[in-house]
Short mmCIF file of N, CA, C and O in Angstrom, two decimals:
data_model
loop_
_atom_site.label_atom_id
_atom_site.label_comp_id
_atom_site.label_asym_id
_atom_site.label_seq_id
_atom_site.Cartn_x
_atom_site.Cartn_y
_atom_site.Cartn_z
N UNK Z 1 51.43 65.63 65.67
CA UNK Z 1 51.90 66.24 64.47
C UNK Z 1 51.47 67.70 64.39
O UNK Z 1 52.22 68.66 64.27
N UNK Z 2 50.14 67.73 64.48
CA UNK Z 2 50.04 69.21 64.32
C UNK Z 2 50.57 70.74 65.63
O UNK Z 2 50.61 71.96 65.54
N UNK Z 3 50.96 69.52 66.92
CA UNK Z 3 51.72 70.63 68.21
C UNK Z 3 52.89 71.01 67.94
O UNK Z 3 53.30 72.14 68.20
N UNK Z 4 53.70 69.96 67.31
CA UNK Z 4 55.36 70.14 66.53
C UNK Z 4 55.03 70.73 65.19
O UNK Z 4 55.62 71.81 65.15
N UNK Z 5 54.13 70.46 63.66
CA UNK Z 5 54.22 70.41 63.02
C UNK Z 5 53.90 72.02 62.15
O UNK Z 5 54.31 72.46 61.08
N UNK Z 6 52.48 72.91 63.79
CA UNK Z 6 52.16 73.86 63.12
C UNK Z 6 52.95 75.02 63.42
O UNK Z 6 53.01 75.89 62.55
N UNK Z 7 53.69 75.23 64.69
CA UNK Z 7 54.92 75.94 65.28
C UNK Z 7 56.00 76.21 64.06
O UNK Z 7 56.35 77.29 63.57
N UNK Z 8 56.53 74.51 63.63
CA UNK Z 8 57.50 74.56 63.17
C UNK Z 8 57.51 74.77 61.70
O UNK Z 8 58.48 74.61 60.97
N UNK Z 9 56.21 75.17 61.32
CA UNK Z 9 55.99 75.10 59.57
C UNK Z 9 56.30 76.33 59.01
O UNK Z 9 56.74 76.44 57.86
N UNK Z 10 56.04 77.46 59.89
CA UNK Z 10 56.60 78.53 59.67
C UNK Z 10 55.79 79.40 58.15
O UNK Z 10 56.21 80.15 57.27
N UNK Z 11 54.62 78.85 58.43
CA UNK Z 11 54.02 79.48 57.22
C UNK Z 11 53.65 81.20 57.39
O UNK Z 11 53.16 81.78 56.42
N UNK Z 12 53.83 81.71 58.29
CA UNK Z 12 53.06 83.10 58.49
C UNK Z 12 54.83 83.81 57.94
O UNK Z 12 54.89 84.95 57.47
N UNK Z 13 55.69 83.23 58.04
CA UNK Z 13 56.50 84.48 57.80
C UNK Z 13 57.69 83.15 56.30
O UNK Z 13 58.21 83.60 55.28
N UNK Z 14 57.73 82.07 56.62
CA UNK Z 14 58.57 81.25 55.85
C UNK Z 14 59.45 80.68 56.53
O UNK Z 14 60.07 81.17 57.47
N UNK Z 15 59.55 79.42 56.02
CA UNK Z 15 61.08 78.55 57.02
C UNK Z 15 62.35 79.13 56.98
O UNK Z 15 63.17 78.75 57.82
N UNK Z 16 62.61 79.81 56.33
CA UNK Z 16 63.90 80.13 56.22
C UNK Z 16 64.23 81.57 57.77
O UNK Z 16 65.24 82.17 58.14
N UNK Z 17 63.35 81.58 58.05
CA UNK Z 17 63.22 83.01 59.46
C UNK Z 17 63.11 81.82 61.09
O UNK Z 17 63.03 82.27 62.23
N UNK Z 18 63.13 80.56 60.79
CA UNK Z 18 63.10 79.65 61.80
C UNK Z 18 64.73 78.70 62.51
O UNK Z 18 64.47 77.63 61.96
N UNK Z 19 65.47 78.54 62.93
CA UNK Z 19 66.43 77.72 62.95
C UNK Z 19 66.49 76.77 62.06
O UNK Z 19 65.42 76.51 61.52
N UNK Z 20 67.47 76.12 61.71
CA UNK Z 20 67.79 75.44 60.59
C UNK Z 20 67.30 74.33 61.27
O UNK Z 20 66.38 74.05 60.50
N UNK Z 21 67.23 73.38 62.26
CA UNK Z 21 66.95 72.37 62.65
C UNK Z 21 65.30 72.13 62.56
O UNK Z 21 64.75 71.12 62.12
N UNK Z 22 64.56 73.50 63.19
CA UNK Z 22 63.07 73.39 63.38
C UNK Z 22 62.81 73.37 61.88
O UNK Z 22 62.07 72.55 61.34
N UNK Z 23 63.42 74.26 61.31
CA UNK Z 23 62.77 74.29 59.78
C UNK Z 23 62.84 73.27 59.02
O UNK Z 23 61.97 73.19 58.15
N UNK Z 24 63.73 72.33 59.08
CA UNK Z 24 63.89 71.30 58.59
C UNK Z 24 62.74 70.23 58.75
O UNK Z 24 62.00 69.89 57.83
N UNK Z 25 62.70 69.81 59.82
CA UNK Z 25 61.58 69.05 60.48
C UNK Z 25 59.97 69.94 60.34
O UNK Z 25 58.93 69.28 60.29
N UNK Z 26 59.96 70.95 60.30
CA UNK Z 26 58.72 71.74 60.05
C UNK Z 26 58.36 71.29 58.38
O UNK Z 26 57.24 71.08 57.92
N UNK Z 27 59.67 71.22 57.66
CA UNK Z 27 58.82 71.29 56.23
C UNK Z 27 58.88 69.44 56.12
O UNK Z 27 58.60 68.96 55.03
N UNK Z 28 59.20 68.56 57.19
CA UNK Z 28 59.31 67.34 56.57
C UNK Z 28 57.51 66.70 56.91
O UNK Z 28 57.01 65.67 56.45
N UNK Z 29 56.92 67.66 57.77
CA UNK Z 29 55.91 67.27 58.36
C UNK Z 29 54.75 68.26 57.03
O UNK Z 29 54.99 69.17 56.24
N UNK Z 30 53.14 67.24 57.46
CA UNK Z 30 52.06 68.35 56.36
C UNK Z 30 51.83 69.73 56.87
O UNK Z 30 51.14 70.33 56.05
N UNK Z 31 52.04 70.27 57.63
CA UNK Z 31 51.23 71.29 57.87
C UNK Z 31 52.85 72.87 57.19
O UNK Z 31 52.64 73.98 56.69
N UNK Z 32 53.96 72.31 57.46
CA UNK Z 32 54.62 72.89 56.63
C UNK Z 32 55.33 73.04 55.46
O UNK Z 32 55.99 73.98 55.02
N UNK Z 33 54.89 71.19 54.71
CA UNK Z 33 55.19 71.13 53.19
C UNK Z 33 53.55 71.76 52.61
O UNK Z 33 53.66 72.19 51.46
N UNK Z 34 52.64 71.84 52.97
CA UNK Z 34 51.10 72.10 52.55
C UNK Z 34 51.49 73.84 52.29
O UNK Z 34 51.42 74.33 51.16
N UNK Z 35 51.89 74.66 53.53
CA UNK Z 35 52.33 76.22 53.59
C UNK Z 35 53.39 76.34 52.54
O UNK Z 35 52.97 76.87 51.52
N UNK Z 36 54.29 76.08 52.53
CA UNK Z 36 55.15 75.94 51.48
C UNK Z 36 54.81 75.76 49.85
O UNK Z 36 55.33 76.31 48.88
N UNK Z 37 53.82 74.84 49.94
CA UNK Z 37 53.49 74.44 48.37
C UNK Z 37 52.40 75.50 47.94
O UNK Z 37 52.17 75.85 46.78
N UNK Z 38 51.71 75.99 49.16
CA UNK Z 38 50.67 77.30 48.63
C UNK Z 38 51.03 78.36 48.55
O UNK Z 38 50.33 79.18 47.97
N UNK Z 39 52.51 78.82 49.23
CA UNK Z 39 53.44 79.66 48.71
C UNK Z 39 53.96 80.05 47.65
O UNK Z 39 54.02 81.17 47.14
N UNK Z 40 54.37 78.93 47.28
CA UNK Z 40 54.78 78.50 45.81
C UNK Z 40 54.05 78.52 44.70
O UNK Z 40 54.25 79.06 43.62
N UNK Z 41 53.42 78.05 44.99
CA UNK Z 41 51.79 77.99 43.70
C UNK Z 41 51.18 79.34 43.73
O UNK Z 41 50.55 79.65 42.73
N UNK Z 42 51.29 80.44 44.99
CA UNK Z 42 50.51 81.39 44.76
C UNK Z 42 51.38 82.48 44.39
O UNK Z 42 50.99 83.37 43.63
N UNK Z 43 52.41 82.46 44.82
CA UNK Z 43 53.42 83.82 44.46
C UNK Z 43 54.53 83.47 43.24
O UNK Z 43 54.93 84.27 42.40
N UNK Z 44 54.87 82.30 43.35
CA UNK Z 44 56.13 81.98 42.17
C UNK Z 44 55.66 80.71 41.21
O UNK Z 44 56.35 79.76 40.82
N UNK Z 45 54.46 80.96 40.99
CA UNK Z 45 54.23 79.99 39.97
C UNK Z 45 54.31 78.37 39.78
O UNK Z 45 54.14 77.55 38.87
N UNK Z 46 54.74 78.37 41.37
CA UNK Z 46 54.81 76.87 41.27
C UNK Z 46 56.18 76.63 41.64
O UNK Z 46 56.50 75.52 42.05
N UNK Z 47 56.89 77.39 41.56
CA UNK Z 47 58.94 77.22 41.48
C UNK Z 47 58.62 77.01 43.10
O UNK Z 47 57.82 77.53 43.89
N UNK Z 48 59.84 75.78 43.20
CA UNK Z 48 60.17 75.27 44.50
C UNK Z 48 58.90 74.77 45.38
O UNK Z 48 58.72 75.05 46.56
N UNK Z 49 58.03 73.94 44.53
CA UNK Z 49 57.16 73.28 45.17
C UNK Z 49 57.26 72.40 45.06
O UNK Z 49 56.37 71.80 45.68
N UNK Z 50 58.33 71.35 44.24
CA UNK Z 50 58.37 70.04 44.27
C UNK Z 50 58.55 69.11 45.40
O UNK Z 50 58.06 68.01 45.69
N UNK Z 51 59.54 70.03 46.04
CA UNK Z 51 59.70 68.83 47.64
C UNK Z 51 58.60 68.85 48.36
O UNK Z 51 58.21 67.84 48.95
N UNK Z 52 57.93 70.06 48.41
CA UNK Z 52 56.63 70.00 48.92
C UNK Z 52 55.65 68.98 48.95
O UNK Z 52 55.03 68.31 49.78
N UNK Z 53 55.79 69.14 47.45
CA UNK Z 53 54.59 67.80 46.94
C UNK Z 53 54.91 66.43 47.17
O UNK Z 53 54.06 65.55 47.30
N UNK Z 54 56.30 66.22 47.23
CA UNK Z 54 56.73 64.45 47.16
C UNK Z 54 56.73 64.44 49.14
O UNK Z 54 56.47 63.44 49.80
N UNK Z 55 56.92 65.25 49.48
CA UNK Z 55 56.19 65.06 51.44
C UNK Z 55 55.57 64.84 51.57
O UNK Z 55 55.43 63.75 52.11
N UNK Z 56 53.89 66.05 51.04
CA UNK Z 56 52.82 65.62 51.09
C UNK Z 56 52.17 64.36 50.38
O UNK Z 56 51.11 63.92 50.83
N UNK Z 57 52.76 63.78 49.31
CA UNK Z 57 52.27 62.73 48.50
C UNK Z 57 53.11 61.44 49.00
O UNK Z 57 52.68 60.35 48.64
N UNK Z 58 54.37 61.48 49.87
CA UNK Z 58 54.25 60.46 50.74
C UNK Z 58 53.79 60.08 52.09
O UNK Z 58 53.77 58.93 52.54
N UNK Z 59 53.37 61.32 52.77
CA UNK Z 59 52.34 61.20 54.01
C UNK Z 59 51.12 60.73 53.50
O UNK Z 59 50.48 59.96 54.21
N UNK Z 60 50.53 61.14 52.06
CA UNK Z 60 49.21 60.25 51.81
C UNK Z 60 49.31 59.10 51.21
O UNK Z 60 48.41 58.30 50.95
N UNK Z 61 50.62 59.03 50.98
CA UNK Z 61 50.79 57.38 50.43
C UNK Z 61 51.43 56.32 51.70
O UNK Z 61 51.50 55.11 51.50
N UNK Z 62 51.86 56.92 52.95
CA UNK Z 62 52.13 56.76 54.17
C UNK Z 62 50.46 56.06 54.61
O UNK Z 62 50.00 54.92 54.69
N UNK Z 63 50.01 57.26 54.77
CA UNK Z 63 48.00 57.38 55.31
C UNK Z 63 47.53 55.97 54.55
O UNK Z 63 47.37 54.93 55.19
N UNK Z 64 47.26 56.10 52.65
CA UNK Z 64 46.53 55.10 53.00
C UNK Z 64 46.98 53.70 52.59
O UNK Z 64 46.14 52.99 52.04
N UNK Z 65 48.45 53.10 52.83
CA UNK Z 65 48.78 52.15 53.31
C UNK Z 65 48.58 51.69 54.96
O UNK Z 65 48.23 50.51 55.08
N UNK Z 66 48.74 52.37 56.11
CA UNK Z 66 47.87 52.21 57.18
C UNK Z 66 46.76 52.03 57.47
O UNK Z 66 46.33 51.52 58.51
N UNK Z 67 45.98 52.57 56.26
CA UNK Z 67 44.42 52.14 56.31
C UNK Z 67 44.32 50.75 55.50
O UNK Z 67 43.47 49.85 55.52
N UNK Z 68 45.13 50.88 55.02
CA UNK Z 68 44.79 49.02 54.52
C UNK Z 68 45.29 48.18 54.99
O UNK Z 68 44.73 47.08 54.94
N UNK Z 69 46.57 48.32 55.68
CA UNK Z 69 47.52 47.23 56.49
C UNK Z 69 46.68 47.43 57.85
O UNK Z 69 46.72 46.46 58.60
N UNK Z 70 46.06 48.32 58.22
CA UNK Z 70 45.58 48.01 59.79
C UNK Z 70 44.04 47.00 60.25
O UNK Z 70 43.64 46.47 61.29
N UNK Z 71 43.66 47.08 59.22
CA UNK Z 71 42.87 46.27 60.05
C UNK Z 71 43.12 44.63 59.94
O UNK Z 71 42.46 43.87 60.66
N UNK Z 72 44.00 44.17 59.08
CA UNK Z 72 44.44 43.03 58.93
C UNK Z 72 44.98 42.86 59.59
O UNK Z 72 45.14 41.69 59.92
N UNK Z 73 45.89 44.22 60.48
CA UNK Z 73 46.82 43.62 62.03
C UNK Z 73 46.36 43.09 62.98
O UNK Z 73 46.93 42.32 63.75
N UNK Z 74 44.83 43.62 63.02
CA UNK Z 74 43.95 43.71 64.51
C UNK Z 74 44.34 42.17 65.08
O UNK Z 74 44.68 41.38 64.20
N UNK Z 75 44.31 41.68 66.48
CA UNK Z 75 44.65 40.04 66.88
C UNK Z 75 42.26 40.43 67.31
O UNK Z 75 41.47 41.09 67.98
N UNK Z 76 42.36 39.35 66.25
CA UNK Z 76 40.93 38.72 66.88
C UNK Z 76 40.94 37.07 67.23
O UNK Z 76 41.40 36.07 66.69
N UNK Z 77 40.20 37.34 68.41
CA UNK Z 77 39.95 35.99 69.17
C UNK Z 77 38.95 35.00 68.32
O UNK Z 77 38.11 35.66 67.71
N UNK Z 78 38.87 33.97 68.19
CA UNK Z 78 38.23 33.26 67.62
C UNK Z 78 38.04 32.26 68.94
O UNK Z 78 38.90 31.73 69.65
N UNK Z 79 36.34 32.20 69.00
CA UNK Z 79 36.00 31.16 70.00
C UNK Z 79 36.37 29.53 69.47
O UNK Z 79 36.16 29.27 68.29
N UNK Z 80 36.72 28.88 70.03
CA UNK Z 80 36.98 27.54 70.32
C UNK Z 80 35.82 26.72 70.19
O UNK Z 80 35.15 26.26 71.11
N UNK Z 81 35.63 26.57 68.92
CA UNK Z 81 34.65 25.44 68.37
C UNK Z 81 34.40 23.64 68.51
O UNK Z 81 33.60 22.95 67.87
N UNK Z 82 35.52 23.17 69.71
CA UNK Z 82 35.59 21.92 70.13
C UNK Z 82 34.83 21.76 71.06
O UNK Z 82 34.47 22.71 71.75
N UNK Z 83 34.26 20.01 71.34
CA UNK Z 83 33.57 19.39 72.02
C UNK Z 83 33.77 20.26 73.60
O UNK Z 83 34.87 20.38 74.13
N UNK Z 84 32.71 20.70 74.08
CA UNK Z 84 32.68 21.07 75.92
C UNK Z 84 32.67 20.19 76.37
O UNK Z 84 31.97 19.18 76.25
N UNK Z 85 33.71 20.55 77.14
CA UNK Z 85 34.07 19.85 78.73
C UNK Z 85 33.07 20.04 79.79
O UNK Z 85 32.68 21.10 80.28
N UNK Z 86 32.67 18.66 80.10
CA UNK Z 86 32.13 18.52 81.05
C UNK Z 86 32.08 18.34 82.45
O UNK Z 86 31.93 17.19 82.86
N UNK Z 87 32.18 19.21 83.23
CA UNK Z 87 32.60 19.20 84.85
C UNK Z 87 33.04 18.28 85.42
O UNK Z 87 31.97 17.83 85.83
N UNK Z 88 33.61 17.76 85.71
CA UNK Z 88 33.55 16.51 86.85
C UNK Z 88 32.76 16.64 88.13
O UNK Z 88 32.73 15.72 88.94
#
């Protein structure tokens, strides 16, 4: 995320100076809805930071559903608590 995400975020100059395709995918990722929303908040008051925020607030609502669904995925072995077999 951050080899695709910090290229394509386009925060030093703005997405709109990037191809329409990279920019797209730059602001769907955090590192260019995060540039975007501090853009916004610092120069225009906040105007046009909403998509920003519902990216970033579903990558952390993304994040910590993975932290709760993952360790319930893990496959653990459970040893075999029946009578041992005895060699022949």
């Amino acid at each position: 995320m951050m080899f695709v995400g910090t290229p394509f975020a386009g925060i030093a100059t703005g997405s709109q100076w990037l191809p329409a395709g990279v920019a797209m995918v730059g602001q769907l990722l955090p590192p260019g809805a995060a540039g975007t929303l501090v853009r916004s908040a610092a120069y225009f008051g906040g105007a046009g930071g909403g998509t920003s925020l519902v990216v970033l607030s579903a990558w952390a609502l993304a994040g910590l559903i993975l932290w709760f669904v993952g360790p319930r995925l893990r496959r653990t072995t459970t040893p075999d608590t029946g009578t041992p077999v005895e060699a022949a």
